[in-house]
PDB file of C-alpha atoms in Angstrom:
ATOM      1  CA  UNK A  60       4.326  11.925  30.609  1.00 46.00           C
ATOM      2  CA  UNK A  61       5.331  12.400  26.708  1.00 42.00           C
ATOM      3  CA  UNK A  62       5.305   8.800  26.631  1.00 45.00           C
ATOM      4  CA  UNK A  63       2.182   8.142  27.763  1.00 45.00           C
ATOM      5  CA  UNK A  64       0.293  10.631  25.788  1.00 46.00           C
ATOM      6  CA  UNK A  65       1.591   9.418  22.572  1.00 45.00           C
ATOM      7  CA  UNK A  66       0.909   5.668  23.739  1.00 46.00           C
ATOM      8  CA  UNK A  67      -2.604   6.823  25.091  1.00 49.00           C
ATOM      9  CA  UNK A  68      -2.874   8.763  21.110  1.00 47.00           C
ATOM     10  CA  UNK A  69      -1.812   5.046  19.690  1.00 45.00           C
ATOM     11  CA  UNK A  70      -4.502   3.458  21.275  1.00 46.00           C
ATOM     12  CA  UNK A  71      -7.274   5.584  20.230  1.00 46.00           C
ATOM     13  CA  UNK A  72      -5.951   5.970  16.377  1.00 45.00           C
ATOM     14  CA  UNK A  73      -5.947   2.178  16.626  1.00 44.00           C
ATOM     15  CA  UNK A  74      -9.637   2.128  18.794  1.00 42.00           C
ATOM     16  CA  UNK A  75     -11.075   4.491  15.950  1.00 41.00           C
ATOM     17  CA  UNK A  76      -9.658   2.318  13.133  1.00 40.00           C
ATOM     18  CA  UNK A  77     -10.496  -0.962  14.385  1.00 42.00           C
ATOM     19  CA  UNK A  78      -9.274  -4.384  15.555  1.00 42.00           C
ATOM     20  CA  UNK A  79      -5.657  -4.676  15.620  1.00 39.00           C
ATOM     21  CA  UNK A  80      -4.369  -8.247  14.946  1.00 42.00           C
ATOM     22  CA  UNK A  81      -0.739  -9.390  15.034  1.00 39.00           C
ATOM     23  CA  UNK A  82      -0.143 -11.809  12.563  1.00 45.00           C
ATOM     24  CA  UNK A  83       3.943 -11.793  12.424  1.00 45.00           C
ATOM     25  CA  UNK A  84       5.610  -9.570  14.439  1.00 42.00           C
ATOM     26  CA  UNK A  85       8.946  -8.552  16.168  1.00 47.00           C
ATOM     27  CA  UNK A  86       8.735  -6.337  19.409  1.00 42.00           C
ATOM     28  CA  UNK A  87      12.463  -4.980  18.442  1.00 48.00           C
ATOM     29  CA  UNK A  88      10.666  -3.602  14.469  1.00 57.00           C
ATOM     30  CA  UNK A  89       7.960  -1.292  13.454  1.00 59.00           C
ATOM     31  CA  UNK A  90       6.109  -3.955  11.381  1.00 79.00           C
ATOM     32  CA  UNK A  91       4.633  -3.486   8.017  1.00 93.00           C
ATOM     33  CA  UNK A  92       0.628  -1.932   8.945  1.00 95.00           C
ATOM     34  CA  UNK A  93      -1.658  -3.661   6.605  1.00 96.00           C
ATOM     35  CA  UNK A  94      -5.392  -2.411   6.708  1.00 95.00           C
ATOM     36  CA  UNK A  95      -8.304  -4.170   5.891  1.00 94.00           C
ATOM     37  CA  UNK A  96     -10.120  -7.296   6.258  1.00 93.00           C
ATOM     38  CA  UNK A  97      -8.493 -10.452   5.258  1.00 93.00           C
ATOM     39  CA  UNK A  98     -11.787 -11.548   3.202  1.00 93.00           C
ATOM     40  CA  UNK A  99     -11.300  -8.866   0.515  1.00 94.00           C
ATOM     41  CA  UNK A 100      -9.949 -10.053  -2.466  1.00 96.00           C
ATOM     42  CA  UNK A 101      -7.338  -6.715  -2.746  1.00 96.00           C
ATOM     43  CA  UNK A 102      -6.460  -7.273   0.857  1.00 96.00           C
ATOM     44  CA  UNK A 103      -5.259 -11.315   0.677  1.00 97.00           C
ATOM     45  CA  UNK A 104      -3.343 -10.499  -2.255  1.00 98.00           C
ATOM     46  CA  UNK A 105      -1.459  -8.293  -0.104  1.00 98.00           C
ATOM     47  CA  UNK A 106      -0.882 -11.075   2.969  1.00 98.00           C
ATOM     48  CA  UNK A 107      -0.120 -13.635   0.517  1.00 98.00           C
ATOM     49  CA  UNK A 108       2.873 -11.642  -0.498  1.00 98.00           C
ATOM     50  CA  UNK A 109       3.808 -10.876   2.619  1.00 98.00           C
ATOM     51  CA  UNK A 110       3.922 -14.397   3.654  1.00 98.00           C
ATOM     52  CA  UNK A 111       5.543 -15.681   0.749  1.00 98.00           C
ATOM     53  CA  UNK A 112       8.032 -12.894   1.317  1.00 97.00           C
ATOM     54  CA  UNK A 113       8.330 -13.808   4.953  1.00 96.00           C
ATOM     55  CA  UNK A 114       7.653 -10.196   5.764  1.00 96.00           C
ATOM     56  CA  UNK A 115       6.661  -9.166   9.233  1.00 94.00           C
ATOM     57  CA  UNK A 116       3.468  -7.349   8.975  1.00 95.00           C
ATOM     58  CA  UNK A 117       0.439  -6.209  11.413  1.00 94.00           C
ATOM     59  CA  UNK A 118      -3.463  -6.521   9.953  1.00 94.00           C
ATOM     60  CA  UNK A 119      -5.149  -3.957  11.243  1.00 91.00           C
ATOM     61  CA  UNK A 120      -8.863  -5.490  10.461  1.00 83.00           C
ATOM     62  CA  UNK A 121     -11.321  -2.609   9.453  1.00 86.00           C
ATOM     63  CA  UNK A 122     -15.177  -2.748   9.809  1.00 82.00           C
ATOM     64  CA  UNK A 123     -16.308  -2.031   6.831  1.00 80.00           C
ATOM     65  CA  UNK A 124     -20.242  -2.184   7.571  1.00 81.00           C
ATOM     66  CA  UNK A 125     -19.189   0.266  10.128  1.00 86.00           C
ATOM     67  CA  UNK A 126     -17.433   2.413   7.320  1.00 86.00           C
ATOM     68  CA  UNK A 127     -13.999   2.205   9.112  1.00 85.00           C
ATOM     69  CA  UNK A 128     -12.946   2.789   5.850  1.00 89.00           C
ATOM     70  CA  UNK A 129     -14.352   6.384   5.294  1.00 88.00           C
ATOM     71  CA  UNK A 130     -12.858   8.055   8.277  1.00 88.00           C
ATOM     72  CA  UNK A 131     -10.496  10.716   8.162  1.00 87.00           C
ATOM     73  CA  UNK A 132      -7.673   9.005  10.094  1.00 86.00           C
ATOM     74  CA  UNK A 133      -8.118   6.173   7.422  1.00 87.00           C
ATOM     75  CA  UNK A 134      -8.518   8.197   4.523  1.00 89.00           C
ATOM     76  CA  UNK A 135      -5.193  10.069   5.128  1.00 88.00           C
ATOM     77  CA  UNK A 136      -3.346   6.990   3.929  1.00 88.00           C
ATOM     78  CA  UNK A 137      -6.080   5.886   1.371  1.00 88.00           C
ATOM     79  CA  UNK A 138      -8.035   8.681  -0.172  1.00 89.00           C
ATOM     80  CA  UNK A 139     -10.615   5.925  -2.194  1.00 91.00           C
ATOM     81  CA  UNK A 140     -11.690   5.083   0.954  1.00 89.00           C
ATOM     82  CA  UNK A 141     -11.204   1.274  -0.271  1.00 90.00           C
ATOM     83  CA  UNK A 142      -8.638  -1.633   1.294  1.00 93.00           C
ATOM     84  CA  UNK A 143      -6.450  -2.380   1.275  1.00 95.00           C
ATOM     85  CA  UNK A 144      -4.035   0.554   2.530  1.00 94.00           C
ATOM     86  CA  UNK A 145      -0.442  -0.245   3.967  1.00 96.00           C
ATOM     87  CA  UNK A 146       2.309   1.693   5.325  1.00 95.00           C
ATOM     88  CA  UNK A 147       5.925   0.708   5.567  1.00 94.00           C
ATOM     89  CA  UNK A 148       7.760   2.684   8.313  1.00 88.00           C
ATOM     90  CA  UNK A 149       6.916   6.443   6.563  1.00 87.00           C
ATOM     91  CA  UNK A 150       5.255   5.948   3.925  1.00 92.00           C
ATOM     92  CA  UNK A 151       1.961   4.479   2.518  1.00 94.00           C
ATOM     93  CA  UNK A 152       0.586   2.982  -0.550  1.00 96.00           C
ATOM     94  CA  UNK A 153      -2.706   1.540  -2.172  1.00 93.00           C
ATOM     95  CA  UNK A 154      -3.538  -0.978  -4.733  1.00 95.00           C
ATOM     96  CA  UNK A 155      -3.085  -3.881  -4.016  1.00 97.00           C
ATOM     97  CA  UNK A 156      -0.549  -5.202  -7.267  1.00 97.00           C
ATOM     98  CA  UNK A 157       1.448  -2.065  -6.380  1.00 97.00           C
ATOM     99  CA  UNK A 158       1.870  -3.177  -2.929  1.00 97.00           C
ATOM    100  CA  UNK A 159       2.862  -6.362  -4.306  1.00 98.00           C
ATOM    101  CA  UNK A 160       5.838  -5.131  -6.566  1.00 97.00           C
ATOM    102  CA  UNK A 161       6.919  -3.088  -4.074  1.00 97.00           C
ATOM    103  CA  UNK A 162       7.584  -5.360  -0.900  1.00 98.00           C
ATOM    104  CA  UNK A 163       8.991  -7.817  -3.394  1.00 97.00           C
ATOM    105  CA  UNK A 164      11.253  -4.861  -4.987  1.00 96.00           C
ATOM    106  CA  UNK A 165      11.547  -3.625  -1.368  1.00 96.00           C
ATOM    107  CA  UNK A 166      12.968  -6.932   0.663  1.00 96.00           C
ATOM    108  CA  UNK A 167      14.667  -8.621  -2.286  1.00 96.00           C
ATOM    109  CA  UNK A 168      16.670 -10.500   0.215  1.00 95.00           C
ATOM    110  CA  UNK A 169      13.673 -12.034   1.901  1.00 96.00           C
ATOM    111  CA  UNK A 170      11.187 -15.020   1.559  1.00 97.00           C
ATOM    112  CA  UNK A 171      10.830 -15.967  -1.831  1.00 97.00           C
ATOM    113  CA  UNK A 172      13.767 -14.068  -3.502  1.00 96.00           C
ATOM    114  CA  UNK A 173      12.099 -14.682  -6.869  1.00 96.00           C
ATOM    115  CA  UNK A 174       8.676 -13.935  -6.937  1.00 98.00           C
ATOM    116  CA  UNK A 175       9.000 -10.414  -8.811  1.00 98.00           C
ATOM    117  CA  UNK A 176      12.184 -12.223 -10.718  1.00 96.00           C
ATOM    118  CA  UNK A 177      15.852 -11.391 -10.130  1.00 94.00           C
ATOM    119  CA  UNK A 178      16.965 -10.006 -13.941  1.00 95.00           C
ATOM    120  CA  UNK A 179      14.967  -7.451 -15.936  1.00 96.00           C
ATOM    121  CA  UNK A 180      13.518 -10.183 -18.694  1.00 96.00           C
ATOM    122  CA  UNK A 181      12.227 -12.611 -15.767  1.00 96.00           C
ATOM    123  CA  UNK A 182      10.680  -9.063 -14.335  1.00 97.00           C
ATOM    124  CA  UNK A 183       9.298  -8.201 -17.525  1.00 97.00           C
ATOM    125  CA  UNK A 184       7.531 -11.600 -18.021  1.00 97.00           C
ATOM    126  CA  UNK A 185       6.261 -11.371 -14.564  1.00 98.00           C
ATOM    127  CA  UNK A 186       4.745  -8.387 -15.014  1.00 97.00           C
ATOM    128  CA  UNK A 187       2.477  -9.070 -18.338  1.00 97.00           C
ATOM    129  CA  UNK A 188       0.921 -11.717 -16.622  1.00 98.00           C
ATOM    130  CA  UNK A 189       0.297  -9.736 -13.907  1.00 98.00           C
ATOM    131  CA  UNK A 190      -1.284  -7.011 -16.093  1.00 97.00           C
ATOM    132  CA  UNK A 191      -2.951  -9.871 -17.860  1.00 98.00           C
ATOM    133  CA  UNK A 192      -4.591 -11.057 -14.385  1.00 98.00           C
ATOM    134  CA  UNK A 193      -5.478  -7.347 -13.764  1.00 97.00           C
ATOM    135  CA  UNK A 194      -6.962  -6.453 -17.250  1.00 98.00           C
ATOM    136  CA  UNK A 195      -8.192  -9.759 -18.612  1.00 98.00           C
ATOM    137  CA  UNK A 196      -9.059 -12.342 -15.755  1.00 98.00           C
ATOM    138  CA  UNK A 197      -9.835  -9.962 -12.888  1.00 98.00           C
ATOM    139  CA  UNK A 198     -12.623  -8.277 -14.096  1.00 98.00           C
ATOM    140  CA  UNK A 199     -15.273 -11.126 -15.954  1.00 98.00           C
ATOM    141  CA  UNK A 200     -14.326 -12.981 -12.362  1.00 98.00           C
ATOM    142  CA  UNK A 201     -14.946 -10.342 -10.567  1.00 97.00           C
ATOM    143  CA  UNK A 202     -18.472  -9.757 -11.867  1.00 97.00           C
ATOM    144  CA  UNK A 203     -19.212 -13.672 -11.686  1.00 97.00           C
ATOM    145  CA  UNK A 204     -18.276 -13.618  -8.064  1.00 97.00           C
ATOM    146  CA  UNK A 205     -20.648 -10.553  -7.269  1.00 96.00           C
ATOM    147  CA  UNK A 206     -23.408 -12.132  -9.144  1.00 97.00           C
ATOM    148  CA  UNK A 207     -22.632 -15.699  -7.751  1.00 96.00           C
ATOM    149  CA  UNK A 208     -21.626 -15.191  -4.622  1.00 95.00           C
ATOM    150  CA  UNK A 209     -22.431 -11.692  -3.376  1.00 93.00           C
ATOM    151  CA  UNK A 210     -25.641 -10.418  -5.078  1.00 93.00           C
ATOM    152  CA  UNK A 211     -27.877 -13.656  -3.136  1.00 91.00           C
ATOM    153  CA  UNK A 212     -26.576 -12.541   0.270  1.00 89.00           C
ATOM    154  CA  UNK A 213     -27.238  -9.059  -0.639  1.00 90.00           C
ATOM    155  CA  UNK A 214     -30.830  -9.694  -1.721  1.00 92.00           C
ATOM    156  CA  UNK A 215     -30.036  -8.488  -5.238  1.00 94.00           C
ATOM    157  CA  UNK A 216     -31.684 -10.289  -7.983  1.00 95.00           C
ATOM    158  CA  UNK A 217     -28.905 -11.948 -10.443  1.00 95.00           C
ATOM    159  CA  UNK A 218     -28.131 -10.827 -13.804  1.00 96.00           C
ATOM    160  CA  UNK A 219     -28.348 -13.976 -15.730  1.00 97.00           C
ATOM    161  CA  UNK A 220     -27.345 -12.265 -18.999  1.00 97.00           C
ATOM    162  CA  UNK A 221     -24.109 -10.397 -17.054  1.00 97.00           C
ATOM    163  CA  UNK A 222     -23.347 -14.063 -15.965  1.00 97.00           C
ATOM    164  CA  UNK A 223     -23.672 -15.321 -19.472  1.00 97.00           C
ATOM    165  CA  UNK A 224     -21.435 -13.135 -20.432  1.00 98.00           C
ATOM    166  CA  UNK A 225     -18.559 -12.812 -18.270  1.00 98.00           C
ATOM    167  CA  UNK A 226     -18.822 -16.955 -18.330  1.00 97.00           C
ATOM    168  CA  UNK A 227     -17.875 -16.664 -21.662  1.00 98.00           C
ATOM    169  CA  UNK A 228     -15.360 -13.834 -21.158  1.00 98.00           C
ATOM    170  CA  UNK A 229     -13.201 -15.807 -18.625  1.00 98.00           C
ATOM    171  CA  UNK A 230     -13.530 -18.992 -20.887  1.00 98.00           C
ATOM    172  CA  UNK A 231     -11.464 -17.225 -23.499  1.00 98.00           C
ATOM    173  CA  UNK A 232      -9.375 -15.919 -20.701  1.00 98.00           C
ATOM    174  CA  UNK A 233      -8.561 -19.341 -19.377  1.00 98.00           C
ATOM    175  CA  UNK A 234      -8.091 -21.040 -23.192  1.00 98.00           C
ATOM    176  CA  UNK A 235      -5.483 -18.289 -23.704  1.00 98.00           C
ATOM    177  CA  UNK A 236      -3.820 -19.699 -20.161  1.00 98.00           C
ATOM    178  CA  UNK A 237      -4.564 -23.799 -20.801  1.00 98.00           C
ATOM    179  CA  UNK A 238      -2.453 -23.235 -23.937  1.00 98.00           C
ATOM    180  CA  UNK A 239       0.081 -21.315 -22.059  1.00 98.00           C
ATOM    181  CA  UNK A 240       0.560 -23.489 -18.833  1.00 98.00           C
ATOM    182  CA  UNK A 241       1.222 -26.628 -21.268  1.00 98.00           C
ATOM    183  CA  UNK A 242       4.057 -25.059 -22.485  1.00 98.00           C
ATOM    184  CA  UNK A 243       5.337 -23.848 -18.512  1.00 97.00           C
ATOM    185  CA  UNK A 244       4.508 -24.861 -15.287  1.00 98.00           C
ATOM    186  CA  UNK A 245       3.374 -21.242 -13.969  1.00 98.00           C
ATOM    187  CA  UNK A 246       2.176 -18.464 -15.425  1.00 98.00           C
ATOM    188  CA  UNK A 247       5.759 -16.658 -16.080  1.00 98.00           C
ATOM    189  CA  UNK A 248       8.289 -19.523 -16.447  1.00 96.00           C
ATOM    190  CA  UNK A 249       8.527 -22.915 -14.037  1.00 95.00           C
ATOM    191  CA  UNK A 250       9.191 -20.962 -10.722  1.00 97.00           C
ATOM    192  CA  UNK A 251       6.275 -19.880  -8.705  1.00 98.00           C
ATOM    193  CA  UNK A 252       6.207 -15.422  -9.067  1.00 98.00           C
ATOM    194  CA  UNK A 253       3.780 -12.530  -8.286  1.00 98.00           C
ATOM    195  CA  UNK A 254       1.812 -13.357 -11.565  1.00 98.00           C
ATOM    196  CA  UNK A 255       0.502 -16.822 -10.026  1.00 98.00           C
ATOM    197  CA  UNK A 256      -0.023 -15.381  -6.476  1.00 98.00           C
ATOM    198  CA  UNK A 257      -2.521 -12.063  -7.658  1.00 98.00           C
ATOM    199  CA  UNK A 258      -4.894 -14.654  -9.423  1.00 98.00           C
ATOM    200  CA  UNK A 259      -5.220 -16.122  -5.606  1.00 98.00           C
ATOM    201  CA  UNK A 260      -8.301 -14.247  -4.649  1.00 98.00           C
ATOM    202  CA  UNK A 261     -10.732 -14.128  -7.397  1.00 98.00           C
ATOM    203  CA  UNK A 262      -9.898 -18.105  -8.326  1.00 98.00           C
ATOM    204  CA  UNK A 263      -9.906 -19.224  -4.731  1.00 98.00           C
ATOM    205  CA  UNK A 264     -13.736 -17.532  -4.168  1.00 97.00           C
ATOM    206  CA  UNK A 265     -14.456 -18.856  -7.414  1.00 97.00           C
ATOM    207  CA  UNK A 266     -13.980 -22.413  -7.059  1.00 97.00           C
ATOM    208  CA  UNK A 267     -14.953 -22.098  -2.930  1.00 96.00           C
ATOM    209  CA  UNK A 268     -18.123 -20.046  -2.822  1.00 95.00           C
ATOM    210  CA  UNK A 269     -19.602 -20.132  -6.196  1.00 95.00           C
ATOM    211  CA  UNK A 270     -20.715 -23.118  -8.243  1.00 94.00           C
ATOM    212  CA  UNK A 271     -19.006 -22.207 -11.179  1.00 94.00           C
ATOM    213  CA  UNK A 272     -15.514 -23.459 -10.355  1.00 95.00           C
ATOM    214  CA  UNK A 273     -15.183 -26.288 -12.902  1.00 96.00           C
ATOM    215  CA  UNK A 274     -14.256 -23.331 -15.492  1.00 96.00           C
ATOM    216  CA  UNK A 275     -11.034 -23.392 -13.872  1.00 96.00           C
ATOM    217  CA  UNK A 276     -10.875 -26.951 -12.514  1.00 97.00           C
ATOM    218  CA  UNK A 277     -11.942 -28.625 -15.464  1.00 97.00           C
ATOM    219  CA  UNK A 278      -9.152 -27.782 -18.115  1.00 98.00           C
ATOM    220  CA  UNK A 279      -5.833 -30.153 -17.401  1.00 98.00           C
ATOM    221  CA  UNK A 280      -3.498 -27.522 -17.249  1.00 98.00           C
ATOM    222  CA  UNK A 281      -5.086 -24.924 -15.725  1.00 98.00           C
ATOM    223  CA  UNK A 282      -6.546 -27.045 -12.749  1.00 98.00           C
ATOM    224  CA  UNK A 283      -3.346 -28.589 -12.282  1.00 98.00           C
ATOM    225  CA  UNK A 284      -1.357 -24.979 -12.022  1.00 98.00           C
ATOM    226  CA  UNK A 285      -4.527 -24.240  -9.610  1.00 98.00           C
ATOM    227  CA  UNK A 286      -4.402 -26.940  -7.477  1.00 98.00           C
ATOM    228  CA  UNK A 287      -0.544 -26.306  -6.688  1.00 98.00           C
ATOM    229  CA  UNK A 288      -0.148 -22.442  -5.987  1.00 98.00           C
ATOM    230  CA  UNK A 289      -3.634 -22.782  -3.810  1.00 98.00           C
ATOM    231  CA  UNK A 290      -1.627 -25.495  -2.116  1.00 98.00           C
ATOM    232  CA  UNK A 291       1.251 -23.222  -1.182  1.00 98.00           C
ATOM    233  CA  UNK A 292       1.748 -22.614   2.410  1.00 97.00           C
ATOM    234  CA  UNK A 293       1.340 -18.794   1.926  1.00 97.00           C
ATOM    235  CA  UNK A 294      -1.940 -19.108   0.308  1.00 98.00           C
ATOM    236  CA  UNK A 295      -3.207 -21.678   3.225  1.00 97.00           C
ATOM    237  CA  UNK A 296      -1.853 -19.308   6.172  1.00 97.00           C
ATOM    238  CA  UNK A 297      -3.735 -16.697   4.328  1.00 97.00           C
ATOM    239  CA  UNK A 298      -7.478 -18.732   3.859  1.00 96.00           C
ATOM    240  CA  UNK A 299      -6.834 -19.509   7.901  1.00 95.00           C
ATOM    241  CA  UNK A 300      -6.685 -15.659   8.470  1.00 93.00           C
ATOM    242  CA  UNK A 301     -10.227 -15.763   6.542  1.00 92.00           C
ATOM    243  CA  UNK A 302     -11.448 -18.682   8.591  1.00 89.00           C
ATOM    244  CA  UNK A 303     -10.853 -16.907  11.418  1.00 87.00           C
ATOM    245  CA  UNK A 304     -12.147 -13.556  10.515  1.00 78.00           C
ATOM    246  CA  UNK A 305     -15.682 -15.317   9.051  1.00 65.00           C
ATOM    247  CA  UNK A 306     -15.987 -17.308  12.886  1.00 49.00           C
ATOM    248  CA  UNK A 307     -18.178 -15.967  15.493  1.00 40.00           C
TER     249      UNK A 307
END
């Protein structure tokens, strides 16, 4: 009777949260809960680490226009109100980079042992490119992407002058990173890590959905370090999740 209670309480914290899909999973393990929908930018971040990781995990797909997001069940793991959210056996987390470091600090043993590096210097360059991606690329390709891709579906008129100037703001973004990825093949040294993977999202709408993609594609190194980690099985499982998602 206990049992069937707490599986009948399962189903309706799942029901009032939304669509449940199993992407990797064990029956024997609690899988990793990751909650959101795979189509924001925060949230792929998240599943491309997983897979890379080769982490067992469970999207739980929220419905945003339905404001999944804002309901108290949700908002007892993640108080913004914003994806994605993820829990690990007891305990939650937000933000999407934290999540990140932490299943890569958290299942060392796993996937792709260094993508947060294995020795404090290889961490250390890992993470400046990561807080590069977060303070210097994310946000003028964030706004382009709004105004680009989001804004015309949303009926909002575009900012030509915002686009003017965030153009110009990534430019000097992606000059700082042509000179770099001639001297290595990735961001932080010549093995693939967490500071390639995080620039995932914004690039990959970028040169997909907008018409501005030649900013990254048309500087040698840069579109050659692009075309590779988009190319990465991770990334691909990951844009097949969104595929799927964005079909009727």
């Amino acid at each position: 009777m206990v049992e069937k209670k707490a599986k009948q309480k399962t189903q309706e914290r799942k029901k009032e949260l939304g669509h449940t899909q199993i992407r990797v999973t064990n029956p024997m393990a609690t899988p990793v809960k990751v909650y959101g929908p795979p189509l924001s930018t925060a949230v792929c971040r998240v599943l491309a680490c997983l897979l890379e990781k080769d982490v067992e995990f469970q999207l739980i797909s929220l419905n945003m226009a339905k404001g999944d997001h804002k309901k108290p069940d949700f908002l007892k793991i993640q108080p913004f109100g914003q994806v994605p959210a993820f829990q690990d056996e007891k305990i939650s987390l937000f933000e999407s980079r934290a999540i990140c470091r932490y299943v890569c600090e958290n299942y060392p043993e796993k996937g792709n042992k260094g993508l947060f590096g294995t020795n404090p210097l290889a961490k250390a360059s890992i993470d400046q490119w990561l807080e590069a991606e977060g303070q210097s690329f994310n946000p003028p390709s964030s706004a382009l992407l709004f105004q680009l891709a989001l804004a015309p579906r949303m009926n909002i008129k575009q900012d030509e002058v915002v686009i003017k100037q965030n153009e110009e703001k990534l430019a000097k973004v992606l000059d700082v990173y042509e000179k770099r990825l001639g001297e290595s093949r990735f961001l932080a040294g010549d093995e693939f890590s967490l500071a390639d993977l995080s620039h995932l999202p914004n690039a990959h709408y970028l040169v997909n959905a907008t018409d501005r993609g030649e900013i990254l594609t048309s500087r040698d190194n840069v579109g050659r370090w692009w075309g590779e980690i988009s190319n990465r099985d991770s990334w691909k499982k990951v844009v097949d999740m969104q595929k799927q998602q964005h079909s009727p």
